[in-house]
XYZ file of C-alpha atoms in Angstrom:
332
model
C -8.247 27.492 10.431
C -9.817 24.433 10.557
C -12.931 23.194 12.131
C -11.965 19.917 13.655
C -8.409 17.932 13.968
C -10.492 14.869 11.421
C -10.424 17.897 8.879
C -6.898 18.885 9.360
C -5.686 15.387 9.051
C -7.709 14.922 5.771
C -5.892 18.364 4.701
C -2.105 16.872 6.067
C -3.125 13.532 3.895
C -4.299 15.044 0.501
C -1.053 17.984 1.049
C 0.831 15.218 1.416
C -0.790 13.048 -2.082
C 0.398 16.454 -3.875
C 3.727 16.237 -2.826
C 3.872 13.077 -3.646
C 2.246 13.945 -7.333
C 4.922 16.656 -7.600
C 8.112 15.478 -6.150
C 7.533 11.672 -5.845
C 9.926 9.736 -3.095
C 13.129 11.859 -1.580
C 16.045 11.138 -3.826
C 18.484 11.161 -0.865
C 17.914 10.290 3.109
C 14.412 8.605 2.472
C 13.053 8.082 6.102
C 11.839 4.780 4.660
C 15.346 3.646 3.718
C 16.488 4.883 7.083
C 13.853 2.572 8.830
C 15.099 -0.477 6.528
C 18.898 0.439 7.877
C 17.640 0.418 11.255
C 15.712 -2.763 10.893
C 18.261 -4.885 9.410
C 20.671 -3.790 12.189
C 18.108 -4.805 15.297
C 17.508 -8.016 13.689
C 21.466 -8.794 14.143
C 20.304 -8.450 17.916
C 16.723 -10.025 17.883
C 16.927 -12.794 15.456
C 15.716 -16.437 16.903
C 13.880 -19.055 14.449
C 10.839 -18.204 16.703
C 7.442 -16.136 16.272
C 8.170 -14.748 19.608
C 11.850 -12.995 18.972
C 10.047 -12.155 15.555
C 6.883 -10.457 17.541
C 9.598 -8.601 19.247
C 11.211 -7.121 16.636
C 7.794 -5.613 15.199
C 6.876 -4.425 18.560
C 10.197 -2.957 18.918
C 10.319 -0.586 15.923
C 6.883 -0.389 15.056
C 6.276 0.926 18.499
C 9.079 3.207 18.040
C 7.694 4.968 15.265
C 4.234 4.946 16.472
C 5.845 6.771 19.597
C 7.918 9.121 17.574
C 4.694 10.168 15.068
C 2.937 10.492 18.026
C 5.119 13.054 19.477
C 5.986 15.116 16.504
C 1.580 15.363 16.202
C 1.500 16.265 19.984
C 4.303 18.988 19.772
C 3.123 20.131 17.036
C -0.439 20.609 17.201
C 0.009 24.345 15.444
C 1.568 23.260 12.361
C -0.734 19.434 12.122
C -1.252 19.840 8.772
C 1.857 20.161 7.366
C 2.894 17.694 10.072
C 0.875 14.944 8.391
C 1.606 16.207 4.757
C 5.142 15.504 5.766
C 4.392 12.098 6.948
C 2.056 11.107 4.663
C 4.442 12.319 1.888
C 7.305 10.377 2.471
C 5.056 7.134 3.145
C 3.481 6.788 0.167
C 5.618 6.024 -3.157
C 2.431 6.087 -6.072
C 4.232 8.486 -8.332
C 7.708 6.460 -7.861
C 5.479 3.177 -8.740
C 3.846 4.509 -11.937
C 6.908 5.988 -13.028
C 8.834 2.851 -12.641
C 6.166 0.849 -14.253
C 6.115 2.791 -17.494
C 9.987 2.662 -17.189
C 9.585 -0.987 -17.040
C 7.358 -1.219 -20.339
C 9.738 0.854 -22.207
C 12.823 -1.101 -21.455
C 10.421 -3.982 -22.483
C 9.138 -2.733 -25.964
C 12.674 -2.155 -26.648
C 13.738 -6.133 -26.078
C 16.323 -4.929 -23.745
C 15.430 -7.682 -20.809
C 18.451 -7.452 -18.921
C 17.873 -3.895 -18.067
C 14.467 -4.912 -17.491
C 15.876 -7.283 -15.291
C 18.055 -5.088 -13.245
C 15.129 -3.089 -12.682
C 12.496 -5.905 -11.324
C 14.141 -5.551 -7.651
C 12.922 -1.839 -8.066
C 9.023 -3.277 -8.322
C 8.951 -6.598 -6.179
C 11.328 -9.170 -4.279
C 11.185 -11.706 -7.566
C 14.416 -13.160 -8.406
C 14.483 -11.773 -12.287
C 17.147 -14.158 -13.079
C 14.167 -16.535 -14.152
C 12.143 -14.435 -16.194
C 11.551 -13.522 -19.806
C 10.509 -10.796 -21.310
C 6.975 -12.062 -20.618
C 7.559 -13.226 -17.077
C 8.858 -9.935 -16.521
C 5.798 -8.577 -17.261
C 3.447 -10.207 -15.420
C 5.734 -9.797 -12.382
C 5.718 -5.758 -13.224
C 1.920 -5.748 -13.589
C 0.967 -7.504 -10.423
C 3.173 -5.095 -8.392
C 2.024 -2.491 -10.020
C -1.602 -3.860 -9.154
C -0.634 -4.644 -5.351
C 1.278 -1.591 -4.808
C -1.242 0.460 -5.554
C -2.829 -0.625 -2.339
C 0.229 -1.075 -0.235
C 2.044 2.287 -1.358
C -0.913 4.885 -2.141
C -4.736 3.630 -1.110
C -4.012 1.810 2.276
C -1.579 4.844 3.342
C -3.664 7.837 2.714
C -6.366 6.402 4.394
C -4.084 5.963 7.189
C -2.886 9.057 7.339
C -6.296 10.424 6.908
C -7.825 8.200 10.051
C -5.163 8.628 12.370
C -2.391 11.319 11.106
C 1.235 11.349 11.916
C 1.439 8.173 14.486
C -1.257 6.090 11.836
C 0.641 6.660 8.727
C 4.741 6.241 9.888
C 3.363 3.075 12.167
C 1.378 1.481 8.823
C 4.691 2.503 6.594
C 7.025 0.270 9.697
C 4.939 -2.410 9.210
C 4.500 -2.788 5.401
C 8.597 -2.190 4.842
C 9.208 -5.327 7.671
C 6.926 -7.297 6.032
C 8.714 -6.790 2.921
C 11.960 -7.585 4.608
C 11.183 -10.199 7.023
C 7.526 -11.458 5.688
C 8.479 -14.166 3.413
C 8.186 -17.813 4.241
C 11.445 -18.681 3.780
C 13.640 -21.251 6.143
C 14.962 -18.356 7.727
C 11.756 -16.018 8.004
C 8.863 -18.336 8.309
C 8.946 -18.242 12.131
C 10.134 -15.078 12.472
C 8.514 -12.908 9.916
C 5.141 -14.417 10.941
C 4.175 -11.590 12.646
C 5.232 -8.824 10.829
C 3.318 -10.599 8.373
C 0.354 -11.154 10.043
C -0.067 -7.697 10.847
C 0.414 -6.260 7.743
C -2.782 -8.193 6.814
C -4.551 -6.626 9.219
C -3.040 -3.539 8.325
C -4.103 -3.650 4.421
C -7.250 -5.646 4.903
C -9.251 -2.043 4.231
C -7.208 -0.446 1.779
C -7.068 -3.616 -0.567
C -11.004 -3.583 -0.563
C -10.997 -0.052 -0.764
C -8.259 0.018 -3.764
C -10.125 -2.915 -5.488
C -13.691 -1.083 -5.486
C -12.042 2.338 -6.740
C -10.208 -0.690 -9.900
C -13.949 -1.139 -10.638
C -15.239 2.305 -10.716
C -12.121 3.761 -12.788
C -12.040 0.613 -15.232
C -13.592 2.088 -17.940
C -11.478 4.917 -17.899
C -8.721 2.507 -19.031
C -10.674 0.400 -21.354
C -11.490 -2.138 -18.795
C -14.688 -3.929 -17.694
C -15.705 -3.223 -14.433
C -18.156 -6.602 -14.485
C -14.557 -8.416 -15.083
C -13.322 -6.910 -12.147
C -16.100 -7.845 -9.994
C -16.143 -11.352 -11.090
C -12.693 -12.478 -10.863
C -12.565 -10.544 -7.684
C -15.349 -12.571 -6.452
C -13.962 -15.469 -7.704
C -10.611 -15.625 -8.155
C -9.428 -13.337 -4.817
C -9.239 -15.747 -1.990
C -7.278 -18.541 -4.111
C -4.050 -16.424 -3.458
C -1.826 -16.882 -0.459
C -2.065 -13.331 0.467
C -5.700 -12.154 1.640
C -4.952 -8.836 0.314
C -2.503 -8.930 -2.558
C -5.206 -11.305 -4.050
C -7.743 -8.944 -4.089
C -6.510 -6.346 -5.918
C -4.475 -8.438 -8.380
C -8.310 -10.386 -9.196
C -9.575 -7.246 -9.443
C -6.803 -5.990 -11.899
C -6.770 -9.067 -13.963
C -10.546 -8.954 -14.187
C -10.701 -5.020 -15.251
C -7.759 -5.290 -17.474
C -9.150 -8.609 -19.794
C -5.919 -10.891 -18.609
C -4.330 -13.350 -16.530
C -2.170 -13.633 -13.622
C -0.546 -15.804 -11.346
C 1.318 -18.917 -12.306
C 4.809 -20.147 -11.221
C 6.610 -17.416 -9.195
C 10.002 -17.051 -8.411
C 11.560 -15.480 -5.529
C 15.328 -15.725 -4.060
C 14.705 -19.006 -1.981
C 11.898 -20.435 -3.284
C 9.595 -21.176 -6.070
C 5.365 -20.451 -5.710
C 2.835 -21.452 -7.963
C 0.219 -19.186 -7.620
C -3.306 -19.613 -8.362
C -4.929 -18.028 -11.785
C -6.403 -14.985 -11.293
C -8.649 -13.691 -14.365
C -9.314 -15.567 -16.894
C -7.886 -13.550 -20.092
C -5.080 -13.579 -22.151
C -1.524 -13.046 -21.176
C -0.682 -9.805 -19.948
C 1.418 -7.650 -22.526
C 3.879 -4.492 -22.551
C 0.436 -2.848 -23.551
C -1.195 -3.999 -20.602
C 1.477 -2.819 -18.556
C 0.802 0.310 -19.452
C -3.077 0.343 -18.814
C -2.474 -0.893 -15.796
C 0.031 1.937 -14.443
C -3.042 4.206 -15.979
C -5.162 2.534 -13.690
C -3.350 2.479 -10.809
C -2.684 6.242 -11.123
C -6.575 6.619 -11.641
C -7.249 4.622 -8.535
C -4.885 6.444 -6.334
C -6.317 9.821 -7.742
C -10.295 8.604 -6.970
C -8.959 7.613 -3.067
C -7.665 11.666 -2.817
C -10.924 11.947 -3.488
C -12.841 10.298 -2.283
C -10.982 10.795 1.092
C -12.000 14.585 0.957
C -15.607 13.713 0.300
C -15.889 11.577 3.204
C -14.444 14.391 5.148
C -17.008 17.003 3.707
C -20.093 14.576 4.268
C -18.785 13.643 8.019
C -18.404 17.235 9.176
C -22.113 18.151 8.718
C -23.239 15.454 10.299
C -21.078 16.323 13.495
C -22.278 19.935 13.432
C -25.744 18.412 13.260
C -24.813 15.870 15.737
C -23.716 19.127 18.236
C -26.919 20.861 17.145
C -29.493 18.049 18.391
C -27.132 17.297 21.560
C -27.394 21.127 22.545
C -31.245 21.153 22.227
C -31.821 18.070 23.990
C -29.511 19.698 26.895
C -31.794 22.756 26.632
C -34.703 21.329 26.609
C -33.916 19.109 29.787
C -32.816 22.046 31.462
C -34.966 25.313 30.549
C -34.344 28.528 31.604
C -36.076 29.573 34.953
């Protein structure tokens, strides 16, 4: 039984980083891919070349979900553990990331770029059509590097704050920003807001995922003082407030260099330089999927130790709140 329904969460949320750790994503019927269906029919209904149709369409389904997580919590209070396990489980996607990464390399280190091609789309929205075996690299490494936030730091500490409703509603709005949040002629007005709030909705996991890339540098090789200073440096150069910071902070621990010209299905970016060391290799790749499966493992933890440290504080808290009471009020 336990204490308080903070502690049960943080029990649902590291259940949950298990499953994920033993079973990785649902082969059939992912929820997630359900959502995406769901999505892409509403916006045959809601589409207008205007932020406001577009803030309707987040509101919409992300409100949905929130309302349907919500429920599920409320009904079942008895079973809120597994509840959020559940939840968190099919929301985050580390295991399917590292996997896929070291699939990536290995396709690579064989020469075989168009399967490495065909399985870019897999990783990020990059058109791979451009890329070499290089280019295909770098584009594997920085998703593995943002993804780390956006699929396994940023939702366990959802899940962990706010259970069922916190986790499904963060997982809505990262999958529409990856399906509507591009600033393309078609999305620029209307993605803005799923956009916009999936900034909002990373902006503590990315600094949370980029201090654990410091801490577990060296257990890849890595220098944790190059982390700090192209974070520092390098971060707010990229478009994305969050995506930026944990790319820096990658580059920096990992000795490389990212960013440069950037293809994607209707447009070309050139992106800033982040790090300042060599060009990332197949190698690299692979120290990086290390790290990002170190960093995800150090947020499991260090959510339970924040949950350990908080609850004797609130006993305490109870304690001192009960004398007080007494003491204002002593027996006759």
């Amino acid at each position: 039984m336990f204490a308080s329904t903070r502690q049960a969460r943080v029990a649902g949320a590291l259940a949950g980083y298990l499953l994920d750790l033993a079973l990785a994503d649902p082969k059939r019927g992912h929820p997630v891919a359900l959502f995406g269906h769901a999505a892409a029919r509403l916006e045959r209904v809601t589409y207008r070349d205007s932020r406001l149709a577009g803030a309707l369409h987040v509101c919409l389904l992300v409100g949905s979900v929130g309302l349907l997580g919500a429920a599920l919590q409320r009904w079942g209070r008895s079973w809120s553990v597994a509840a959020t396990a559940a939840a968190t489980w099919v929301s985050l996607g580390g295991t399917s990331l590292a996997r896929t990464g070291l699939q990536m390399s290995d396709l690579l280190d064989r020469g075989d770029v168009e399967a490495a091609r065909r399985l870019l789309p897999s990783l990020c929205g990059r058109d791979p059509a451009w890329l070499d075996e290089q280019g295909l690299t770098r584009a594997a490494l920085e998703s593995v590097a943002e993804n780390t936030s956006d699929a396994q730091v940023a939702p366990l500490l959802w899940a962990a704050a706010g259970g069922v409703p916190a986790v499904l509603g963060y997982r809505a709005v990262n999958t529409l920003d990856s399906m509507v949040g591009y600033r393309s002629p078609r999305y620029v007005r209307f993605g803005w807001a799923a956009a916009r709030l999936d900034d909002l909705a990373n902006y503590l996991g990315a600094r949370v995922t980029a201090t654990l890339v410091v801490i577990c540098a060296l257990g890849v090789g890595g220098s944790p003082l190059g982390a700090v200073r192209a974070w520092g440096r390098d971060a707010a150069r990229h478009p994305s407030p969050n995506a930026g910071v944990v790319e820096a902070a990658f580059a920096g621990a990992l000795g490389v260099r990212l960013g440069g010209p950037t293809h994607y299905h209707d447009e070309l970016q050139i992106r800033p330089r982040l790090g300042d060391g060599r060009q990332p290799t197949v190698a690299d790749l692979r120290r990086a999927v290390a790290l990002s499966r170190g960093v995800q493992a150090a947020a499991a933890v260090v959510v339970a130790f924040e949950c350990v440290l908080r609850a004797p504080s609130v006993r305490a808290g109870r304690a001192w709140r009960g004398f007080f009471a007494v003491s204002a009020h002593p027996k006759p």
